mmCIF file with all atom_site columns, C-alpha atoms in Angstrom:
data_model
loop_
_atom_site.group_PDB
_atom_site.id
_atom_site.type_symbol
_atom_site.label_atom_id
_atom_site.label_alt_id
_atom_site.label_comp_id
_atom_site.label_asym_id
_atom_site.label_entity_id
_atom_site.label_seq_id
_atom_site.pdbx_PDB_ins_code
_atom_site.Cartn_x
_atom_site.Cartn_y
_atom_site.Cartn_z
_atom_site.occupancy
_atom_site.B_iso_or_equiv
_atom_site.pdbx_formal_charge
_atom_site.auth_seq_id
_atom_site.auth_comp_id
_atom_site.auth_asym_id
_atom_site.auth_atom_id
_atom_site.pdbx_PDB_model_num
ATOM 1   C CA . UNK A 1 1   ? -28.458 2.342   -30.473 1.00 71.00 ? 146 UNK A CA 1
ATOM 2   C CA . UNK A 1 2   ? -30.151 5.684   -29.426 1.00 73.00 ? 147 UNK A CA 1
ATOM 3   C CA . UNK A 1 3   ? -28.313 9.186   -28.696 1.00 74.00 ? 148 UNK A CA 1
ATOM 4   C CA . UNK A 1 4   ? -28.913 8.345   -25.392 1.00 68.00 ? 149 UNK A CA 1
ATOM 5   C CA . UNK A 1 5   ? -28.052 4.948   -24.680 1.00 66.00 ? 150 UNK A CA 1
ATOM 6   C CA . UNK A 1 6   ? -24.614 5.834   -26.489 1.00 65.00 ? 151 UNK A CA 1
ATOM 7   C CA . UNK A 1 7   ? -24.233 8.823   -23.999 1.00 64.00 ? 152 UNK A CA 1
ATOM 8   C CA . UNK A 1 8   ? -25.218 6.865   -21.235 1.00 58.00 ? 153 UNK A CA 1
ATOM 9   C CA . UNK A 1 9   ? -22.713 4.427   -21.991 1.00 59.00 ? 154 UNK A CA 1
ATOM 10  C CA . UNK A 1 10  ? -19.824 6.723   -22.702 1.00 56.00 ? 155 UNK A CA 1
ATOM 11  C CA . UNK A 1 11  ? -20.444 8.107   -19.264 1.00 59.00 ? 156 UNK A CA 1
ATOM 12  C CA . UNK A 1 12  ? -20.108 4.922   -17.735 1.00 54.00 ? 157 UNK A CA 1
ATOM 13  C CA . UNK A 1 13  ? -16.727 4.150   -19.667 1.00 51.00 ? 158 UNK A CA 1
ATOM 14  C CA . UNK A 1 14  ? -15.759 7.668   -18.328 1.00 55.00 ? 159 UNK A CA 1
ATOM 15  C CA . UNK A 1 15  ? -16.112 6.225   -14.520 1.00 60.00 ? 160 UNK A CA 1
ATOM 16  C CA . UNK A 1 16  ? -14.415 2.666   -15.301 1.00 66.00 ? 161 UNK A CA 1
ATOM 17  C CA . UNK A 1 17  ? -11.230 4.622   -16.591 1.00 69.00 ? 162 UNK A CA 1
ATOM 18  C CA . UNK A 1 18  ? -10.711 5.784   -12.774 1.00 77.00 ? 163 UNK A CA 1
ATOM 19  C CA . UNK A 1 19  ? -11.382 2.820   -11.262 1.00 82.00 ? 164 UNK A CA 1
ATOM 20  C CA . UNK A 1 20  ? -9.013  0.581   -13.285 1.00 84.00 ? 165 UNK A CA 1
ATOM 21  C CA . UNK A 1 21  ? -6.524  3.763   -12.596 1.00 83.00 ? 166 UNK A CA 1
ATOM 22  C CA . UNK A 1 22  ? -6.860  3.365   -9.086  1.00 82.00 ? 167 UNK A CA 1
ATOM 23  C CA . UNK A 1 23  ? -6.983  -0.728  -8.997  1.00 86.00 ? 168 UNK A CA 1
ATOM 24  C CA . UNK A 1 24  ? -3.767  -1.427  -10.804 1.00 88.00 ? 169 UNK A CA 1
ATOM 25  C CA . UNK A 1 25  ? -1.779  1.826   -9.339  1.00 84.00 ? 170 UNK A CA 1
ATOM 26  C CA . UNK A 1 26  ? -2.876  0.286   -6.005  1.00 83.00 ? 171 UNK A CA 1
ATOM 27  C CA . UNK A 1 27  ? -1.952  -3.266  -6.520  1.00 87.00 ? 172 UNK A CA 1
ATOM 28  C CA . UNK A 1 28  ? 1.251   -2.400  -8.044  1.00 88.00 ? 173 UNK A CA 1
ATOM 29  C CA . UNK A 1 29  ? 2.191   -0.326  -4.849  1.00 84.00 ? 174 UNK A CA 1
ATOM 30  C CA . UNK A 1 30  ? 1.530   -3.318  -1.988  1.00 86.00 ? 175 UNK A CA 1
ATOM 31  C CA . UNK A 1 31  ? 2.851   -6.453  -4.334  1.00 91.00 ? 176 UNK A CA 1
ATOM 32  C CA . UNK A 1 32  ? 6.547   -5.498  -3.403  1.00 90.00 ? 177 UNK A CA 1
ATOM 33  C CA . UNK A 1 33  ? 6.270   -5.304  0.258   1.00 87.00 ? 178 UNK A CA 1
ATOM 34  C CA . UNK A 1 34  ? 4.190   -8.324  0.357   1.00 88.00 ? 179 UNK A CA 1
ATOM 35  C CA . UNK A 1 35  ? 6.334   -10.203 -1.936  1.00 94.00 ? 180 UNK A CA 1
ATOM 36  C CA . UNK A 1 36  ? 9.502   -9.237  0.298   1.00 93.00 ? 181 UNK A CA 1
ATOM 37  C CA . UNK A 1 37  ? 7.600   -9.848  3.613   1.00 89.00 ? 182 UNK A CA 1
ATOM 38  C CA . UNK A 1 38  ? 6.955   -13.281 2.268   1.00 92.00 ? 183 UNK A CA 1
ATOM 39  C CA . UNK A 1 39  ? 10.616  -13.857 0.650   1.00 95.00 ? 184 UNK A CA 1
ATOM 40  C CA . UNK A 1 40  ? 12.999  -12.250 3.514   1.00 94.00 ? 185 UNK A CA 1
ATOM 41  C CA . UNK A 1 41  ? 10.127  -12.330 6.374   1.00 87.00 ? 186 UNK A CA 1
ATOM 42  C CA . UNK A 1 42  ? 11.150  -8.695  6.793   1.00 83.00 ? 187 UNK A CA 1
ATOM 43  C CA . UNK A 1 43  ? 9.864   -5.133  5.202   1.00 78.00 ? 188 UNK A CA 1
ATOM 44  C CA . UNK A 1 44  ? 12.820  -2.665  3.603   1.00 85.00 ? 189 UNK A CA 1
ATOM 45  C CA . UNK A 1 45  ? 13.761  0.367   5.130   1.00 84.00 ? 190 UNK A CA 1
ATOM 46  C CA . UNK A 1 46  ? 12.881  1.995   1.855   1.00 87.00 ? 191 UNK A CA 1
ATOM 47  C CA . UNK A 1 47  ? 9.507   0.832   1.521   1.00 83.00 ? 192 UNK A CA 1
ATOM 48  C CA . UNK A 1 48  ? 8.744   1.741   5.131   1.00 80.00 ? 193 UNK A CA 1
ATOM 49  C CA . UNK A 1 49  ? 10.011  5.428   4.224   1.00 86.00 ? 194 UNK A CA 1
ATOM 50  C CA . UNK A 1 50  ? 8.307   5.457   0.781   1.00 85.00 ? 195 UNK A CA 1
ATOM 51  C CA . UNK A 1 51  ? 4.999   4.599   3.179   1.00 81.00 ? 196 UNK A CA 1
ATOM 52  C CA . UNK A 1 52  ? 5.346   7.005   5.982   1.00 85.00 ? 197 UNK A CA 1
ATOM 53  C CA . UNK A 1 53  ? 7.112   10.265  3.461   1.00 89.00 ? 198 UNK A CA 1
ATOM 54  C CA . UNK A 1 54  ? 3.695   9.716   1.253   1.00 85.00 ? 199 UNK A CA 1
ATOM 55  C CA . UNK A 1 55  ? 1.308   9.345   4.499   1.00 85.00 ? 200 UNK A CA 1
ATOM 56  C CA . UNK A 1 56  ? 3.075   12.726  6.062   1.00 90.00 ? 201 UNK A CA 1
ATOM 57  C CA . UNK A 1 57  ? 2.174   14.936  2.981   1.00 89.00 ? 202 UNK A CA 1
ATOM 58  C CA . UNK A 1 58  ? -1.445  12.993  2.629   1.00 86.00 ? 203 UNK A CA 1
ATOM 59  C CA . UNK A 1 59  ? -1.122  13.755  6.615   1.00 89.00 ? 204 UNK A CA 1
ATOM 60  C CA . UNK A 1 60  ? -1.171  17.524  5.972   1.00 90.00 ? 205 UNK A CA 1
ATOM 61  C CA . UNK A 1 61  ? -3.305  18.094  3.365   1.00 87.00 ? 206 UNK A CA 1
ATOM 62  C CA . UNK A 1 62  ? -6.104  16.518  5.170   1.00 86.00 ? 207 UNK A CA 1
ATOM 63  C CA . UNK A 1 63  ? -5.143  19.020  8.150   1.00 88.00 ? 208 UNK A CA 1
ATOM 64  C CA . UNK A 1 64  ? -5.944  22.115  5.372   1.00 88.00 ? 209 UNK A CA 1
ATOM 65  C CA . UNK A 1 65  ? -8.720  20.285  3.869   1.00 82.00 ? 210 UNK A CA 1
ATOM 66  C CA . UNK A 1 66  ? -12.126 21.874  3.548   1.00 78.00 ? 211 UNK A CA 1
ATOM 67  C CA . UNK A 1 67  ? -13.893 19.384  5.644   1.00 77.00 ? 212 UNK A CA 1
ATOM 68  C CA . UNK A 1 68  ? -15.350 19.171  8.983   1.00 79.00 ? 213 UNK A CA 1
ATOM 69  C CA . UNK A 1 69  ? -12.672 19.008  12.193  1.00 79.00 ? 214 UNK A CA 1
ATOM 70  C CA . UNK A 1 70  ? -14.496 15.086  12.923  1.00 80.00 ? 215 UNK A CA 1
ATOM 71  C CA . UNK A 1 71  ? -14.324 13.499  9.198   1.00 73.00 ? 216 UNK A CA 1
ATOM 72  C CA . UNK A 1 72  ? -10.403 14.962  9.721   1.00 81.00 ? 217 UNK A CA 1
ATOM 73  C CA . UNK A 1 73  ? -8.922  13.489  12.752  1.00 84.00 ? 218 UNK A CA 1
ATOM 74  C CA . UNK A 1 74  ? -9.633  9.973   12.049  1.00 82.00 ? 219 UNK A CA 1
ATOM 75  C CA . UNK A 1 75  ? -7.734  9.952   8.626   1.00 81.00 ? 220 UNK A CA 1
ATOM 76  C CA . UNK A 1 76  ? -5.364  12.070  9.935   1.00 85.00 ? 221 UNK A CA 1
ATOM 77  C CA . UNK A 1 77  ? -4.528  9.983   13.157  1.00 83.00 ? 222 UNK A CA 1
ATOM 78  C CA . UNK A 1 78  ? -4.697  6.771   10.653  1.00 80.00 ? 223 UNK A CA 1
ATOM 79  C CA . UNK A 1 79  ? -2.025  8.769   8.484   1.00 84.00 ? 224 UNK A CA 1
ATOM 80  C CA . UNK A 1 80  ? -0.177  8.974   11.560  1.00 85.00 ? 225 UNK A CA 1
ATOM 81  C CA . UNK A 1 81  ? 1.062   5.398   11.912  1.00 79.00 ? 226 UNK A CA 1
ATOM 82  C CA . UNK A 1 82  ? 3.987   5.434   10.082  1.00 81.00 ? 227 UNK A CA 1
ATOM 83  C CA . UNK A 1 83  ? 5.368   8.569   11.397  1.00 85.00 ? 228 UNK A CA 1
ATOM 84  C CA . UNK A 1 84  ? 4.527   6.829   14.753  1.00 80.00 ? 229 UNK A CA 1
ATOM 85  C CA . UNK A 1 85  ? 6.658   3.593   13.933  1.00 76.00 ? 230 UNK A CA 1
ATOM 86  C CA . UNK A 1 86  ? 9.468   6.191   12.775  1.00 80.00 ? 231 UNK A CA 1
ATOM 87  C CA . UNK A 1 87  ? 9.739   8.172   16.466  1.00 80.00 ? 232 UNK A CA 1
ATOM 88  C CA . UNK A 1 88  ? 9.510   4.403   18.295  1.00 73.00 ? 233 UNK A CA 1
ATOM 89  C CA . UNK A 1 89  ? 12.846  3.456   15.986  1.00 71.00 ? 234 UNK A CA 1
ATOM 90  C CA . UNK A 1 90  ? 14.504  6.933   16.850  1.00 74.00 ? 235 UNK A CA 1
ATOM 91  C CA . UNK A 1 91  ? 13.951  6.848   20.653  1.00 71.00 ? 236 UNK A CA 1
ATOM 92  C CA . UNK A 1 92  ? 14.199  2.851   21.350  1.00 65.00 ? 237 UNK A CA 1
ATOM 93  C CA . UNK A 1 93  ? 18.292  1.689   21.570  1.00 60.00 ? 238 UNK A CA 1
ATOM 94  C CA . UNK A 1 94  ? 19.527  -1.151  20.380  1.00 58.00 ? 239 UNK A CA 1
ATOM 95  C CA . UNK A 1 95  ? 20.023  -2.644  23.926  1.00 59.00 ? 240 UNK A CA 1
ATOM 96  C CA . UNK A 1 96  ? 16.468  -2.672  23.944  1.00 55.00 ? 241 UNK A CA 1
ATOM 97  C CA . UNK A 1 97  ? 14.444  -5.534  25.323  1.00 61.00 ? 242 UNK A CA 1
ATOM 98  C CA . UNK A 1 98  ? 13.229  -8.228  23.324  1.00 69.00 ? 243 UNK A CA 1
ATOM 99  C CA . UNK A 1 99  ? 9.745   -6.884  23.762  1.00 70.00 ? 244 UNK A CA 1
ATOM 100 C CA . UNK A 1 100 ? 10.257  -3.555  22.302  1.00 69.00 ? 245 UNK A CA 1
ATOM 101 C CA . UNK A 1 101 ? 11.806  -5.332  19.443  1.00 71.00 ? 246 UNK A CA 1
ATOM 102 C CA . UNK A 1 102 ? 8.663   -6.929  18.440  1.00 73.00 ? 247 UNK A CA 1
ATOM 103 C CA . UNK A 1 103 ? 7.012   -3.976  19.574  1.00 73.00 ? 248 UNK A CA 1
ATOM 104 C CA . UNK A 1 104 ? 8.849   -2.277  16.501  1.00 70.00 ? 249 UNK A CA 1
ATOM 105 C CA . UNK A 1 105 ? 8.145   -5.075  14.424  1.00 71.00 ? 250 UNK A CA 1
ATOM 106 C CA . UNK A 1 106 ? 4.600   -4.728  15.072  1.00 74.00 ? 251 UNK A CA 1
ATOM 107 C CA . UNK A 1 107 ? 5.009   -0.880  14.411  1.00 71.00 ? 252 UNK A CA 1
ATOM 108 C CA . UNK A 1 108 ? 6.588   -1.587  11.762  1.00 69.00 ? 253 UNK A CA 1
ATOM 109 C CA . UNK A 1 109 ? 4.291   -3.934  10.065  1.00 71.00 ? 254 UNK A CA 1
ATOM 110 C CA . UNK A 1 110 ? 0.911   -1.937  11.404  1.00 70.00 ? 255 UNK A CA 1
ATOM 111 C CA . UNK A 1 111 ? 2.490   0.923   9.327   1.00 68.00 ? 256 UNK A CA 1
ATOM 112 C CA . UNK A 1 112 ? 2.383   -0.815  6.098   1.00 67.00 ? 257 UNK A CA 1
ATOM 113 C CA . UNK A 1 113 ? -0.840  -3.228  6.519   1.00 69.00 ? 258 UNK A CA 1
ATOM 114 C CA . UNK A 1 114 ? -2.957  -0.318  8.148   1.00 70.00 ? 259 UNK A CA 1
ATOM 115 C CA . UNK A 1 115 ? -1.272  2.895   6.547   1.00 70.00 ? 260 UNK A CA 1
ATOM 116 C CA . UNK A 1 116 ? -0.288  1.305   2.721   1.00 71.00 ? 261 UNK A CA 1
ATOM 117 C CA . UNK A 1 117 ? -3.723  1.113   1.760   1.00 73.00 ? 262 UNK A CA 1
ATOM 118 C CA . UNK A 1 118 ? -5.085  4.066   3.726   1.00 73.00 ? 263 UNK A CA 1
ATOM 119 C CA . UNK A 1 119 ? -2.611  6.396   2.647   1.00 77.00 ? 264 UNK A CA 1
ATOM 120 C CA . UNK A 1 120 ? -3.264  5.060   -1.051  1.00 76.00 ? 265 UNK A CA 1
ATOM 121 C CA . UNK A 1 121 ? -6.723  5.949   -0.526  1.00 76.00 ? 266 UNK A CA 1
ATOM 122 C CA . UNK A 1 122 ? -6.332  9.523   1.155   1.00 78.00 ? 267 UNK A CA 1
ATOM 123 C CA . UNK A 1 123 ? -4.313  10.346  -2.583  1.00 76.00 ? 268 UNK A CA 1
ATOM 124 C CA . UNK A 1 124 ? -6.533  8.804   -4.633  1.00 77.00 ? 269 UNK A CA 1
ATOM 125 C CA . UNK A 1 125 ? -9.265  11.105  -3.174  1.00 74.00 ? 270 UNK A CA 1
ATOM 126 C CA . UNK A 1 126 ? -7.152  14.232  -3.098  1.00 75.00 ? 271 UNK A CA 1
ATOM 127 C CA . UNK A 1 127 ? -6.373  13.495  -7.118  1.00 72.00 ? 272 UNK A CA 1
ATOM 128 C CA . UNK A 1 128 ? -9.930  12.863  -8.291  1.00 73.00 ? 273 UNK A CA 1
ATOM 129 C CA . UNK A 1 129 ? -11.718 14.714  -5.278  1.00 73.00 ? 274 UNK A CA 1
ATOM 130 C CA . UNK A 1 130 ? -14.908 13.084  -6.370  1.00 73.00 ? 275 UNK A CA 1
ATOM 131 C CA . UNK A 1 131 ? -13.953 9.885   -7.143  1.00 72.00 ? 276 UNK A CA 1
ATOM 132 C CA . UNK A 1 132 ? -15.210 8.285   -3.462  1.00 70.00 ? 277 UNK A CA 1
ATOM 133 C CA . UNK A 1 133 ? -18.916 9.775   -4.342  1.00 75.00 ? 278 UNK A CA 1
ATOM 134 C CA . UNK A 1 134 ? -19.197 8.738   -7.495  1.00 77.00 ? 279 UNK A CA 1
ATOM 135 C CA . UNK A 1 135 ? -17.977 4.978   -7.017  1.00 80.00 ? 280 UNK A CA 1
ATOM 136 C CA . UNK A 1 136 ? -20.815 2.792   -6.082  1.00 84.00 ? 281 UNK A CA 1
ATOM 137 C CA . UNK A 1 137 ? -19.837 1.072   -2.610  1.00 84.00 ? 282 UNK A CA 1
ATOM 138 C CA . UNK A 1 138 ? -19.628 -2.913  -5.038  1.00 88.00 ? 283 UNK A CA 1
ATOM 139 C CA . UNK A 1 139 ? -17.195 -1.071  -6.602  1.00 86.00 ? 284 UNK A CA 1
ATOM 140 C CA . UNK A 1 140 ? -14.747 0.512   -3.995  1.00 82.00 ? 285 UNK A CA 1
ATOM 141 C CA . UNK A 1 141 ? -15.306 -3.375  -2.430  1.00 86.00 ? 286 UNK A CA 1
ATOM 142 C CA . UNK A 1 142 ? -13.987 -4.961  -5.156  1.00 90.00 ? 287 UNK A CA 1
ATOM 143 C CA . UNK A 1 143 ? -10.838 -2.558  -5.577  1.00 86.00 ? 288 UNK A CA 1
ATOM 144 C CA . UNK A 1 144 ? -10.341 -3.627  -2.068  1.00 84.00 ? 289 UNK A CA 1
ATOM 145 C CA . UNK A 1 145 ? -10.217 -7.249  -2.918  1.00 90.00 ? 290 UNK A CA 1
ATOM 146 C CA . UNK A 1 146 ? -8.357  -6.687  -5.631  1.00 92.00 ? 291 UNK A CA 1
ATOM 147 C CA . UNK A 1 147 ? -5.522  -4.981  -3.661  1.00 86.00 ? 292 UNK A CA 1
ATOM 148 C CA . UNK A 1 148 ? -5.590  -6.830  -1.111  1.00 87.00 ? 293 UNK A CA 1
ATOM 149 C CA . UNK A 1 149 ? -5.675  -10.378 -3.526  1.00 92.00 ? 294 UNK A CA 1
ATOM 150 C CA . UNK A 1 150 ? -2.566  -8.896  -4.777  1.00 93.00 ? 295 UNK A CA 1
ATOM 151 C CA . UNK A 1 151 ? -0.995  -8.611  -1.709  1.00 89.00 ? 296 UNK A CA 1
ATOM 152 C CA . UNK A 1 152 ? -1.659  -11.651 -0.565  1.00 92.00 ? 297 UNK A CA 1
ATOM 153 C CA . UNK A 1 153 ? -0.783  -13.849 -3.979  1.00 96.00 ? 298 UNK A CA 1
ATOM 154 C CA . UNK A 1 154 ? 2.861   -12.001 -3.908  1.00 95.00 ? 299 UNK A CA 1
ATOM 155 C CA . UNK A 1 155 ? 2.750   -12.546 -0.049  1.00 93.00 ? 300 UNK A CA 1
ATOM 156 C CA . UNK A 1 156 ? 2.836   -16.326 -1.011  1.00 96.00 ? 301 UNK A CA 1
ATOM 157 C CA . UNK A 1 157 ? 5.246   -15.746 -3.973  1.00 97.00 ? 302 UNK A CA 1
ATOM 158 C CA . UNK A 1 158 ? 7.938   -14.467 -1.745  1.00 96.00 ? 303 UNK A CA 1
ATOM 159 C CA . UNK A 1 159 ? 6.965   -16.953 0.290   1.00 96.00 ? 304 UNK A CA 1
ATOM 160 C CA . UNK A 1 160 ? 7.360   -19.369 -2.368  1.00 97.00 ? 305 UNK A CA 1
ATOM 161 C CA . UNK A 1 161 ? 10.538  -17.761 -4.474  1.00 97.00 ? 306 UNK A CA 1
ATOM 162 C CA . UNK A 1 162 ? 12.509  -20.873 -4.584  1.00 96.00 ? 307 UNK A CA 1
ATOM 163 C CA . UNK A 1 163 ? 10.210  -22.751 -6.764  1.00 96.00 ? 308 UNK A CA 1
ATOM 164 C CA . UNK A 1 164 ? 10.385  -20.265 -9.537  1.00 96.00 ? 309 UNK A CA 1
ATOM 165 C CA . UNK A 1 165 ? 13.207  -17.614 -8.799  1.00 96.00 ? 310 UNK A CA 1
ATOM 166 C CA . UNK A 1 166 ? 17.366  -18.281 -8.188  1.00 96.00 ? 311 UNK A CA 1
ATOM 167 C CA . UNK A 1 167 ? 19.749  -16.696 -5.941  1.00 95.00 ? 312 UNK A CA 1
ATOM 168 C CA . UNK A 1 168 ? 21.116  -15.405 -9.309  1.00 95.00 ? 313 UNK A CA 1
ATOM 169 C CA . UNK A 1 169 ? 17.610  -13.685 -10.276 1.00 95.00 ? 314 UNK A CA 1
ATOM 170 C CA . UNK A 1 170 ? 17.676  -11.646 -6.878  1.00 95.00 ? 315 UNK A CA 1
ATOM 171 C CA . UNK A 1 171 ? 21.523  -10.767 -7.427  1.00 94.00 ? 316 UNK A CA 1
ATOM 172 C CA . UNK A 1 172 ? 20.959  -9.546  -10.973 1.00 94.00 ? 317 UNK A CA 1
ATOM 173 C CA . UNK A 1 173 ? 18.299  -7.134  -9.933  1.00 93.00 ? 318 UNK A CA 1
ATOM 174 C CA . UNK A 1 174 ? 20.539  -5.522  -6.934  1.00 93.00 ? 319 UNK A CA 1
ATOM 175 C CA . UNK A 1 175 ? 18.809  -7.384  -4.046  1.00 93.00 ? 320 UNK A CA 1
ATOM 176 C CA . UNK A 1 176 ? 20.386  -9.807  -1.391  1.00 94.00 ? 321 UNK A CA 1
ATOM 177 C CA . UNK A 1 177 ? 19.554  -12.918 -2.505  1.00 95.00 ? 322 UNK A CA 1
ATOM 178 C CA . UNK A 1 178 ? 16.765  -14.660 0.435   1.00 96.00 ? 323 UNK A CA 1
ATOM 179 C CA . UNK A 1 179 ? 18.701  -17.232 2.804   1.00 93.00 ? 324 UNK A CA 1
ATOM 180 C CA . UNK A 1 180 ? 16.389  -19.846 1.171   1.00 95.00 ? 325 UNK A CA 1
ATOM 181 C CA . UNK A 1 181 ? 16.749  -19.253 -2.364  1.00 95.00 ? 326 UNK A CA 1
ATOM 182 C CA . UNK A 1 182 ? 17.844  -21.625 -5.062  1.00 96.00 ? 327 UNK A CA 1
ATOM 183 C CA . UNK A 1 183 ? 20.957  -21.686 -6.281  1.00 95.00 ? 328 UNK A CA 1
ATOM 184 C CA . UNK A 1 184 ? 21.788  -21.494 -10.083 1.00 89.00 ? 329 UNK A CA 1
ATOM 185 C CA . UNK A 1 185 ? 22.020  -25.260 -11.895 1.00 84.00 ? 330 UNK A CA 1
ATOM 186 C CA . UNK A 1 186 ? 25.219  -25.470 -12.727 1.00 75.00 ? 331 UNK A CA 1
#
C-alpha cells in the first residue's frame, strides 16, 4: 500500500471516529424515553427536564452564534419546544379541561419526538463545529435511522417488558414497577 493510499485511509478512519461518537451517544440518549413511553405509556418528569434544560443552553448559544439571523431562528424556535411544553404545565390548573390535558400530552410528547433529536443535533454541531460539513448527507441519513431504529426497538421493548423483565427487575433498579409487569415465579 502506497504513502498515499495509507494517508487517505487514515483520514477516513479520522471521520468514522465522529460519526460512531455521535450514533451511539445519540441512541443511548432516546432508548430510555422510548422504552418508558412504551412500558408506562407515559414520559418522566426527569427526562422531559433533562430535554428542555439541554435545549435552553443549545437555545442560547445558537442566539450568540456567528451565523446569519435566518439559519438562527428556525433552530432556535425548534429549541423552543420544550421550554414551550414547560410554560403550558405552569399556567394550565389541574381543573383543566380534558382537552388541555391532551393538549399537554401532546406538548409533552412533541417536546421529546421533535426537540430530543434536534437538540442532540444542535450539540453535536456546537462540539465538532464542522462535523455537519464534513459528513456526507448517506451518512447523517443513516445516523438518523439508526437513532431513530433505536427508539423505536426500545419503544416496543417497553412495550413488550413482560415477556422478558419482572416487577422485581423494575423494583431493584428504583423504578415503579409498570401496572402490567410480571410478577416474580415464586
Amino acid at each position: 500500500m502506497s504513502e498515499v493510499e495509507k494517508r487517505a485511509r487514515d483520514r477516513t478512519a479520522d471521520r468514522d471516529v465522529p460519526v460512531g461518537v455521535v450514533m451511539v451517544g445519540m441512541a443511548v440518549v432516546v432508548w430510555w424515553p422510548a422504552f418508558t413511553l412504551g412500558a408506562w405509556e407515559d414520559l418522566f418528569f426527569d427526562q422531559l427536564l433533562t430535554v428542555w434544560a439541554a435545549s435552553t443552553a443549545a437555545f442560547v448559544f445558537v442566539l450568540v452564534e456567528r451565523r446569519p439571523v435566518g439559519a438562527r431562528l428556525v433552530r432556535a424556535f425548534l429549541l423552543l419546544l420544550p421550554s414551550a411544553w414547560l410554560v403550558l404545565m405552569f399556567t394550565l390548573n389541574d381543573e383543566a379541561a380534558d382537552l388541555f390535558e391532551f393538549i399537554i400530552d401532546v406538548g409533552a410528547i412533541l417536546a421529546v419526538l421533535i426537540g430530543l433529536p434536534f437538540t442532540l443535533w444542535v450539540l453535536v454541531r456546537i462540539v465538532w463545529p464542522d462535523f455537519g460539513g464534513r459528513t456526507r448527507v448517506s451518512t447523517k441519513w443513516l445516523i438518523a435511522l439508526v437513532v431513530v431504529g433505536v427508539a423505536v426497538a426500545s419503544f416496543l421493548l417497553g412495550a413488550n417488558q413482560e415477556h422478558f423483565l419482572t416487577c422485581e427487575d423494575f423494583a431493584i433498579s428504583g423504578n415503579s414497577p409498570p401496572a402490567d409487569c410480571t410478577p416474580e415465579p415464586d
